[in-house]
mmCIF file of C-alpha atoms in Angstrom:
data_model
loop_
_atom_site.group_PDB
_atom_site.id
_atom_site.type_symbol
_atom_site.label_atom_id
_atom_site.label_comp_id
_atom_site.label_asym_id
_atom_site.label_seq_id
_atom_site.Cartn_x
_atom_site.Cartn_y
_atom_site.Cartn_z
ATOM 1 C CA UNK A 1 110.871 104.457 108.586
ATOM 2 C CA UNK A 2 110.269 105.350 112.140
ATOM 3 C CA UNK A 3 109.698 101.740 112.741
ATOM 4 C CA UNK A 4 112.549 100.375 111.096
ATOM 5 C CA UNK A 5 113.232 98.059 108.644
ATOM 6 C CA UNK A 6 114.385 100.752 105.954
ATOM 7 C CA UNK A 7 117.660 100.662 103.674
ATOM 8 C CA UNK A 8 120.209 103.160 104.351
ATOM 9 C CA UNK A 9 119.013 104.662 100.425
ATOM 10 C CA UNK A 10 115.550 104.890 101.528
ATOM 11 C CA UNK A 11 116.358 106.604 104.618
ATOM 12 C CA UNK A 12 118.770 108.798 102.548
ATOM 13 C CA UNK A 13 116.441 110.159 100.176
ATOM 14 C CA UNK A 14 113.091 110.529 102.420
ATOM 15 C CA UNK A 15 115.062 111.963 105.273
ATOM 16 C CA UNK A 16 112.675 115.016 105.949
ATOM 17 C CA UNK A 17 109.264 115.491 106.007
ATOM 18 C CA UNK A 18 107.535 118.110 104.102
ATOM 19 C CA UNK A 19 104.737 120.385 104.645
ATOM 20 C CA UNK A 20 103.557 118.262 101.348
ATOM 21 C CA UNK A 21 103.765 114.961 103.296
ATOM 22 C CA UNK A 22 101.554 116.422 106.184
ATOM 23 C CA UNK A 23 98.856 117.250 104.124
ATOM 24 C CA UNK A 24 98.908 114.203 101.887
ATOM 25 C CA UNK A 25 98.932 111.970 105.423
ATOM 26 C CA UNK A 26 96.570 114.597 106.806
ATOM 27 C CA UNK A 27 93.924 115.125 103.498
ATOM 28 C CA UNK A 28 93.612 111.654 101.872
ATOM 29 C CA UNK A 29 92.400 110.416 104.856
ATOM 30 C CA UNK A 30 89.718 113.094 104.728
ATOM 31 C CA UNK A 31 89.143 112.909 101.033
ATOM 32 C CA UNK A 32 88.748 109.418 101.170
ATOM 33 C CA UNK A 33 85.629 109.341 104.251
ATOM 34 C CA UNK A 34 84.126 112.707 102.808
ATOM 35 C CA UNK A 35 83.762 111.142 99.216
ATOM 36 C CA UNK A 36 82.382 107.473 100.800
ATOM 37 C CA UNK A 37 80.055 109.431 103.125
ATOM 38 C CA UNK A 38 79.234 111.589 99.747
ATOM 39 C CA UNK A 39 79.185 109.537 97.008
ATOM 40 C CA UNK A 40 75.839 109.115 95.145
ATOM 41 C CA UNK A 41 74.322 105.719 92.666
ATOM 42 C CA UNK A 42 75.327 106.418 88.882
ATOM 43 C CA UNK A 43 72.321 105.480 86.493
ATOM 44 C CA UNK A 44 74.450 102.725 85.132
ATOM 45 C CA UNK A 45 75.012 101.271 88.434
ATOM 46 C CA UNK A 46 72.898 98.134 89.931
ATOM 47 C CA UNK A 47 69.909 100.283 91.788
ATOM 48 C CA UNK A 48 70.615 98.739 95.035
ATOM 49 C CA UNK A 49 73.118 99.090 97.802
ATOM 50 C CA UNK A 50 74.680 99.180 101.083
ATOM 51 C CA UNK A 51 76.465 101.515 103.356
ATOM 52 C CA UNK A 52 79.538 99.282 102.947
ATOM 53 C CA UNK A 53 79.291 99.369 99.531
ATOM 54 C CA UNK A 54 80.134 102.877 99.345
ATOM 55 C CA UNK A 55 83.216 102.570 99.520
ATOM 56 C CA UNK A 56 83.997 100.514 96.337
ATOM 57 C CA UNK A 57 81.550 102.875 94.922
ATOM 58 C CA UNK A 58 83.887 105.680 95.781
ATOM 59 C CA UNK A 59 87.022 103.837 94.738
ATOM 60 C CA UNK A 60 85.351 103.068 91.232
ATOM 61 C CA UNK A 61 84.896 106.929 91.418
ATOM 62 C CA UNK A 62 88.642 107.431 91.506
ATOM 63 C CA UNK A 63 89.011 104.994 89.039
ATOM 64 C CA UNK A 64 87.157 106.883 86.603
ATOM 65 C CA UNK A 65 89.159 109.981 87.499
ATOM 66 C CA UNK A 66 92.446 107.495 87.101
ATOM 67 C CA UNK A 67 91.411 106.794 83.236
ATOM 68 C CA UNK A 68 90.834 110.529 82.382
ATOM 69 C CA UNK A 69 94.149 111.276 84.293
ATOM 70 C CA UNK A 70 95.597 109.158 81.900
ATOM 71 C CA UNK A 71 94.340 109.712 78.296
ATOM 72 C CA UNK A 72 95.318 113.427 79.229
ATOM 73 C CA UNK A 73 99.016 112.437 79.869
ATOM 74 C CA UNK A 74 98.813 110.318 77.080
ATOM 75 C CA UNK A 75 97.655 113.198 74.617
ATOM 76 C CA UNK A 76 100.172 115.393 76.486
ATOM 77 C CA UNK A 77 102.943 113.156 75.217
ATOM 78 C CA UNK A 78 101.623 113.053 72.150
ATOM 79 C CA UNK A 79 101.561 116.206 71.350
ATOM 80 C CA UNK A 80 104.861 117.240 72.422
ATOM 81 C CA UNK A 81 106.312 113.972 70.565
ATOM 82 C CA UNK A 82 104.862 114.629 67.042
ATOM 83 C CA UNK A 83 103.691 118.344 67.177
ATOM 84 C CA UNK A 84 106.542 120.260 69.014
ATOM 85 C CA UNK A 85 109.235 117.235 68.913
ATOM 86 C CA UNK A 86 110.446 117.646 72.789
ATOM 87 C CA UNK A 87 108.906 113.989 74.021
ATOM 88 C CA UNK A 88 109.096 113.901 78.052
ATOM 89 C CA UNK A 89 110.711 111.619 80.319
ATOM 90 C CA UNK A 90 107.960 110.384 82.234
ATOM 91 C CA UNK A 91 104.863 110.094 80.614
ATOM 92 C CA UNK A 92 105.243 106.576 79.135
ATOM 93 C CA UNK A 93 106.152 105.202 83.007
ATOM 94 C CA UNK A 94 103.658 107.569 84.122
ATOM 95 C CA UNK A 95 100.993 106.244 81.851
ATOM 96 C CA UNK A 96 102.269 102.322 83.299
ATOM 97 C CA UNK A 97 101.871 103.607 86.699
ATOM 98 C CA UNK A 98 98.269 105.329 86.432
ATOM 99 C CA UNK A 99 96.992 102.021 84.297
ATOM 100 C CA UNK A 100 97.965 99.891 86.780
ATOM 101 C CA UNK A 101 96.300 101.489 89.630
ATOM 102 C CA UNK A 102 92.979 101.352 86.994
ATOM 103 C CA UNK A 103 93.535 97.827 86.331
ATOM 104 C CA UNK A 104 93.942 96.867 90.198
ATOM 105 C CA UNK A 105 91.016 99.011 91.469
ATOM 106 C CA UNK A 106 88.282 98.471 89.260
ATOM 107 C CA UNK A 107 88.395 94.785 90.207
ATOM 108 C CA UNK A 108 87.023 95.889 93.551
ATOM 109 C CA UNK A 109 84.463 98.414 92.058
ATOM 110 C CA UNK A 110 83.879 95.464 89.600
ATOM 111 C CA UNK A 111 82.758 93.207 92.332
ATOM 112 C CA UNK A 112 80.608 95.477 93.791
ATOM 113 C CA UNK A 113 78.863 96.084 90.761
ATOM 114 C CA UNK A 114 78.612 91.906 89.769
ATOM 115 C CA UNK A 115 80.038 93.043 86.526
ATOM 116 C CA UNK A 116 82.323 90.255 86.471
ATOM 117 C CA UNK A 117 82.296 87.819 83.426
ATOM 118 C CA UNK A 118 79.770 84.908 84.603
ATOM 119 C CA UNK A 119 78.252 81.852 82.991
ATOM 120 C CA UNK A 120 74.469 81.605 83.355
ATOM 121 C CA UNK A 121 73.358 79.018 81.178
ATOM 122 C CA UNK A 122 73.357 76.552 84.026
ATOM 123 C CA UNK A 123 72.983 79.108 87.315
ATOM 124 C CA UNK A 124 69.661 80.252 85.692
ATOM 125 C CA UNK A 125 68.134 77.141 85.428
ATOM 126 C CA UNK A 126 68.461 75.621 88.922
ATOM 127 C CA UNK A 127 66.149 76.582 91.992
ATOM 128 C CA UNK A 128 67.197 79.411 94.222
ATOM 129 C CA UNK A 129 67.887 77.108 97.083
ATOM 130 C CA UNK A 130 71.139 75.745 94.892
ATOM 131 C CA UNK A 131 71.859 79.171 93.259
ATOM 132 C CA UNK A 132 72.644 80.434 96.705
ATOM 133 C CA UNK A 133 75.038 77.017 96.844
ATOM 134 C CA UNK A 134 76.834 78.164 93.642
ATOM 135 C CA UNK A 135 77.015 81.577 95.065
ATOM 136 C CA UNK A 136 78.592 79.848 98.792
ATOM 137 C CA UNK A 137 81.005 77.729 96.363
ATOM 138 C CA UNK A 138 82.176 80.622 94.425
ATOM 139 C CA UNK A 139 82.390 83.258 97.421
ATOM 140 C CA UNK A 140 84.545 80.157 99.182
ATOM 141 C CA UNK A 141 86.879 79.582 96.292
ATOM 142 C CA UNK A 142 87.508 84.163 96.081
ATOM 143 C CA UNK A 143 88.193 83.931 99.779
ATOM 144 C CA UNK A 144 90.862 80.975 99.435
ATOM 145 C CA UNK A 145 92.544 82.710 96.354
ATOM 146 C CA UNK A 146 92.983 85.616 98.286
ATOM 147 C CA UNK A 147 94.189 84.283 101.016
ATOM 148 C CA UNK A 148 96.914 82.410 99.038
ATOM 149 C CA UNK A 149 97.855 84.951 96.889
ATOM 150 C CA UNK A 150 97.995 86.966 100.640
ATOM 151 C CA UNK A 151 100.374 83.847 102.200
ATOM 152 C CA UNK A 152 102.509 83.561 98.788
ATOM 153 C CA UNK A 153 102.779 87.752 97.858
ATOM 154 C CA UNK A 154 103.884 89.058 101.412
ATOM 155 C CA UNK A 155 107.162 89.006 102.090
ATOM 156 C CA UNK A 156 107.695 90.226 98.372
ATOM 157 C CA UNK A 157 105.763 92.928 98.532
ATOM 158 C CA UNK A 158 106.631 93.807 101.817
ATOM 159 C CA UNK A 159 110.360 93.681 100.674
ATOM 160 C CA UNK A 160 109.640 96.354 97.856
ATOM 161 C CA UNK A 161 107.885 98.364 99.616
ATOM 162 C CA UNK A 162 110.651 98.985 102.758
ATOM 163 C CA UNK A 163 113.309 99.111 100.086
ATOM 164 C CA UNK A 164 110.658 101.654 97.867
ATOM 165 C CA UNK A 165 111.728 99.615 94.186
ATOM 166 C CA UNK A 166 111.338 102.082 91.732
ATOM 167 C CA UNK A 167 110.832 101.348 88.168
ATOM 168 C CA UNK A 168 114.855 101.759 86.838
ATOM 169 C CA UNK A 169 114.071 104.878 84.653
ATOM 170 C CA UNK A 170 115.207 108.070 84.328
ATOM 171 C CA UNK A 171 111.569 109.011 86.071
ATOM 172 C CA UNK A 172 112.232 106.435 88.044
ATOM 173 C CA UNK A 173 108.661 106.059 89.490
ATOM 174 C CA UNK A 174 108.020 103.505 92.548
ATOM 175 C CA UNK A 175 105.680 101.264 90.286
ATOM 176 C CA UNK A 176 106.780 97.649 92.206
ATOM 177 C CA UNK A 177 106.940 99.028 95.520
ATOM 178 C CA UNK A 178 103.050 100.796 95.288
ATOM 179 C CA UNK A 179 101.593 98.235 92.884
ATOM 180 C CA UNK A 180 102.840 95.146 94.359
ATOM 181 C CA UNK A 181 101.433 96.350 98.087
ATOM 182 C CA UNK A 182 98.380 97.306 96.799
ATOM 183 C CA UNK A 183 97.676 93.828 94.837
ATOM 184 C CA UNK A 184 97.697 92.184 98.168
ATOM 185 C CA UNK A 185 95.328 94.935 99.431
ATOM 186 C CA UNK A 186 92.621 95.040 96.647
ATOM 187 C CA UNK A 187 92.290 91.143 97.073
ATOM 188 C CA UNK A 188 91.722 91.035 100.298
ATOM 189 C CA UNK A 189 89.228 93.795 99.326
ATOM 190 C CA UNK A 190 87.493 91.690 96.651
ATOM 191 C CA UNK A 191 87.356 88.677 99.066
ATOM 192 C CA UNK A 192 85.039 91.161 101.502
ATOM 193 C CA UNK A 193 83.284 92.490 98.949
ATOM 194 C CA UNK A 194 82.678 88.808 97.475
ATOM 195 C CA UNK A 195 81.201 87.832 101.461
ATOM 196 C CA UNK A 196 79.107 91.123 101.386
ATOM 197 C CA UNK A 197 77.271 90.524 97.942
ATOM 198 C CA UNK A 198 76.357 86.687 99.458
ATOM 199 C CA UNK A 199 74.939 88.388 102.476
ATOM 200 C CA UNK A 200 73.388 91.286 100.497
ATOM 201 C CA UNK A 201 71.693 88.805 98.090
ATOM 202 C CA UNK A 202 70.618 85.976 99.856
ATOM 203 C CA UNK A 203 67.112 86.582 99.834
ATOM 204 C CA UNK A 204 66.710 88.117 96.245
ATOM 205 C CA UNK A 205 64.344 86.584 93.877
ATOM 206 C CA UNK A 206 65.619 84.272 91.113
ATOM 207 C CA UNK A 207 66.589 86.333 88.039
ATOM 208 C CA UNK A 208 66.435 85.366 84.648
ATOM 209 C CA UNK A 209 69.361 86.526 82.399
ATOM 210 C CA UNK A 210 68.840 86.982 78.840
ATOM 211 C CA UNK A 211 70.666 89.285 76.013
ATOM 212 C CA UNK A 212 68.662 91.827 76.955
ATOM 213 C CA UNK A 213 70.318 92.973 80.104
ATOM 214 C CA UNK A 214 73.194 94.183 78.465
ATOM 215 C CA UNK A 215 71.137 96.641 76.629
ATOM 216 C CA UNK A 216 71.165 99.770 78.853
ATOM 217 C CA UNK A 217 67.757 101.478 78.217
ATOM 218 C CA UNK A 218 68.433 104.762 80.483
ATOM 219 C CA UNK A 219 71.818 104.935 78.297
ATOM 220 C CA UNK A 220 69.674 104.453 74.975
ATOM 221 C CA UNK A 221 66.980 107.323 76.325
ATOM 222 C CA UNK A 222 69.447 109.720 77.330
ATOM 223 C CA UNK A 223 71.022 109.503 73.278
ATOM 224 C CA UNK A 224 67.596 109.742 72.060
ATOM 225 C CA UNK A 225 67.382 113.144 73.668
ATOM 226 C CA UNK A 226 70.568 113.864 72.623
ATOM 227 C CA UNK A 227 69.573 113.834 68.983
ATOM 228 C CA UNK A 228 66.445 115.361 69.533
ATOM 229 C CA UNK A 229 63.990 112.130 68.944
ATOM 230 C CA UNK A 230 60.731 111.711 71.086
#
């Protein structure tokens, strides 16, 4: 607000800053380097990366915190809904809120990973010289989406976020004005990423992809032991 641009209701109701505010603006910052710096390759993850991957390897971290975070408010409202009959007021926009930061941010973690949905039936069988051309073509076309849906989703999201839209419930929670922001953000995000796998796997060997690679054989050992087979 110190830079204008604020509504006279925005400025109203965020007048004063907080001890809160100082150590959110002081410890995310913090949190967020410390757990890039920190953050260590899952078994389920592909077994090769770089520095700059870390951090969508730290924001699929938080992600996975996100979706815990919200089946526990969602068996919190369940259980004062049906067991005690006192529902709350803001764990259904709560719930919206927490699912859409999941949705948004596991895109980037997603790309990191090359866990989107891809067709191989044709990639696999062409030399590596024109895989890497399929791989330019589809890095170009991420880039330009981005950078439309950039061009096209500014001045709305930059509208909702100065004016901090909140959701119209009794909660009330700032869903458009976070989410809408943060859409432009992650794609930009995704569009990196996107340039960074090209770069990271330009000189990889040709891989074959068959039904097999879905089957996760660490996952499969690890529920053998469970169960107590050898």
């Amino acid at each position: 607000m110190a830079f204008g641009g604020y509504t006279d209701a925005l400025a109203a109701r965020y007048r004063e800053i907080n001890v809160l505010d100082y150590a959110a603006l002081i410890g995310i910052p913090i949190f967020f380097v410390l757990g890039t710096l920190t953050v260590k390759r899952a078994p389920m993850e592909i077994d090769y990366y770089t520095s700059t991957d870390r951090i969508a390897m730290f924001v699929g971290r938080v992600t996975m915190l996100l979706v815990a975070l919200l089946v526990g408010v969602m068996m919190w409202e369940v259980v004062l809904r049906y067991v005690f009959e006192r529902p709350t007021l803001w764990a259904n926009e709560l719930s919206l809120w927490m699912a859409g930061f999941v949705f948004i941010l596991s895109g980037f973690y997603a790309m990191q990973q090359r866990s989107h949905i891809r067709i191989f039936l044709l990639y696999d069988m062409l030399p590596r010289n024109l895989q890497r051309t399929c791989d330019c073509i589809s890095t170009f076309l991420i880039i330009v989406f981005a950078f439309f849906l950039v061009y096209g989703g500014y001045g709305e999201a930059k509208a909702k976020f100065l004016r901090w839209e909140t959701f119209g419930t009794i909660f009330d929670p700032p869903i458009p004005s976070t989410l809408k922001p943060l859409v432009l953000l992650v794609v930009c995000l995704v569009a990196v990423q996107s340039l960074l796998n090209l770069i990271n796997d330009w000189n990889k060997e040709p891989e074959v992809h068959t039904a097999a690679d879905d089957i996760d054989e660490e996952e499969i050992e690890r529920l053998k032991k469970s169960v107590g087979e050898k």
